[in-house]
PDB file of C-alpha atoms in Angstrom:
ATOM      1  CA  UNK H 149      61.807  69.236  74.070  1.00  0.00           C
ATOM      2  CA  UNK H 150      58.747  68.871  76.249  1.00  0.00           C
ATOM      3  CA  UNK H 151      59.929  65.605  77.833  1.00  0.00           C
ATOM      4  CA  UNK H 152      63.132  67.336  79.000  1.00  0.00           C
ATOM      5  CA  UNK H 153      61.131  70.122  80.651  1.00  0.00           C
ATOM      6  CA  UNK H 154      58.879  67.569  82.362  1.00  0.00           C
ATOM      7  CA  UNK H 155      61.899  65.523  83.559  1.00  0.00           C
ATOM      8  CA  UNK H 156      63.658  68.593  84.962  1.00  0.00           C
ATOM      9  CA  UNK H 157      60.471  70.112  86.401  1.00  0.00           C
ATOM     10  CA  UNK H 158      59.551  66.928  88.277  1.00  0.00           C
ATOM     11  CA  UNK H 159      63.038  66.728  89.740  1.00  0.00           C
ATOM     12  CA  UNK H 160      62.924  70.345  90.901  1.00  0.00           C
ATOM     13  CA  UNK H 161      59.471  69.910  92.447  1.00  0.00           C
ATOM     14  CA  UNK H 162      60.526  66.725  94.264  1.00  0.00           C
ATOM     15  CA  UNK H 163      63.902  67.955  95.503  1.00  0.00           C
ATOM     16  CA  UNK H 164      64.360  67.922  99.242  1.00  0.00           C
ATOM     17  CA  UNK H 165      67.684  69.745  99.440  1.00  0.00           C
ATOM     18  CA  UNK H 166      69.151  72.980  98.170  1.00  0.00           C
ATOM     19  CA  UNK H 167      71.364  73.064  95.075  1.00  0.00           C
ATOM     20  CA  UNK H 168      73.462  71.583  93.635  1.00  0.00           C
ATOM     21  CA  UNK H 169      71.512  68.808  91.937  1.00  0.00           C
ATOM     22  CA  UNK H 170      72.761  66.693  89.032  1.00  0.00           C
ATOM     23  CA  UNK H 171      70.505  64.421  86.978  1.00  0.00           C
ATOM     24  CA  UNK H 172      71.697  61.977  84.330  1.00  0.00           C
ATOM     25  CA  UNK H 173      69.643  59.874  81.929  1.00  0.00           C
ATOM     26  CA  UNK H 174      70.134  58.051  78.656  1.00  0.00           C
ATOM     27  CA  UNK H 175      68.446  59.566  75.627  1.00  0.00           C
ATOM     28  CA  UNK H 176      67.335  56.592  73.561  1.00  0.00           C
ATOM     29  CA  UNK H 177      66.006  58.737  70.706  1.00  0.00           C
ATOM     30  CA  UNK H 178      69.274  60.561  70.062  1.00  0.00           C
ATOM     31  CA  UNK H 179      71.640  57.894  71.370  1.00  0.00           C
ATOM     32  CA  UNK H 180      73.315  60.019  74.010  1.00  0.00           C
ATOM     33  CA  UNK H 181      73.280  60.911  77.678  1.00  0.00           C
ATOM     34  CA  UNK H 182      71.488  63.959  79.052  1.00  0.00           C
ATOM     35  CA  UNK H 183      72.931  65.777  82.038  1.00  0.00           C
ATOM     36  CA  UNK H 184      70.948  68.414  83.952  1.00  0.00           C
ATOM     37  CA  UNK H 185      72.883  70.535  86.441  1.00  0.00           C
ATOM     38  CA  UNK H 186      70.953  72.759  88.866  1.00  0.00           C
ATOM     39  CA  UNK H 187      73.243  74.965  90.923  1.00  0.00           C
ATOM     40  CA  UNK H 188      73.715  78.435  92.256  1.00  0.00           C
ATOM     41  CA  UNK H 189      75.754  80.505  89.826  1.00  0.00           C
ATOM     42  CA  UNK H 190      79.405  80.973  90.698  1.00  0.00           C
ATOM     43  CA  UNK H 191      82.595  81.841  88.837  1.00  0.00           C
ATOM     44  CA  UNK H 192      83.958  78.756  87.124  1.00  0.00           C
ATOM     45  CA  UNK H 193      80.720  76.729  87.176  1.00  0.00           C
ATOM     46  CA  UNK H 194      80.784  76.022  83.445  1.00  0.00           C
ATOM     47  CA  UNK H 195      84.504  75.212  83.421  1.00  0.00           C
ATOM     48  CA  UNK H 196      84.214  72.832  86.380  1.00  0.00           C
ATOM     49  CA  UNK H 197      81.133  71.130  84.933  1.00  0.00           C
ATOM     50  CA  UNK H 198      82.663  70.565  81.509  1.00  0.00           C
ATOM     51  CA  UNK H 199      85.944  69.395  83.048  1.00  0.00           C
ATOM     52  CA  UNK H 200      84.187  66.729  85.115  1.00  0.00           C
ATOM     53  CA  UNK H 201      82.124  65.623  82.114  1.00  0.00           C
ATOM     54  CA  UNK H 202      85.345  65.313  80.095  1.00  0.00           C
ATOM     55  CA  UNK H 203      87.085  63.364  82.891  1.00  0.00           C
ATOM     56  CA  UNK H 204      84.185  60.901  82.878  1.00  0.00           C
ATOM     57  CA  UNK H 205      84.853  60.296  79.185  1.00  0.00           C
ATOM     58  CA  UNK H 206      81.727  61.933  77.798  1.00  0.00           C
ATOM     59  CA  UNK H 207      81.731  64.064  74.650  1.00  0.00           C
ATOM     60  CA  UNK H 208      80.041  67.451  74.953  1.00  0.00           C
ATOM     61  CA  UNK H 209      77.892  68.391  71.979  1.00  0.00           C
TER      62      UNK H 209
END
């Protein structure tokens, strides 16, 4: 959605450091939590990300 692009774009424009960057916000419309991960690509990135999300008790949809 447009608001997601704006949220992520603002964060990328305002960042002062190199990746990684993780943003988290509640999504009141859908009743969930949005997580935006900005990182250089490396082997295992998806597996590590989903493992941490699972360890925090979040459900991935």
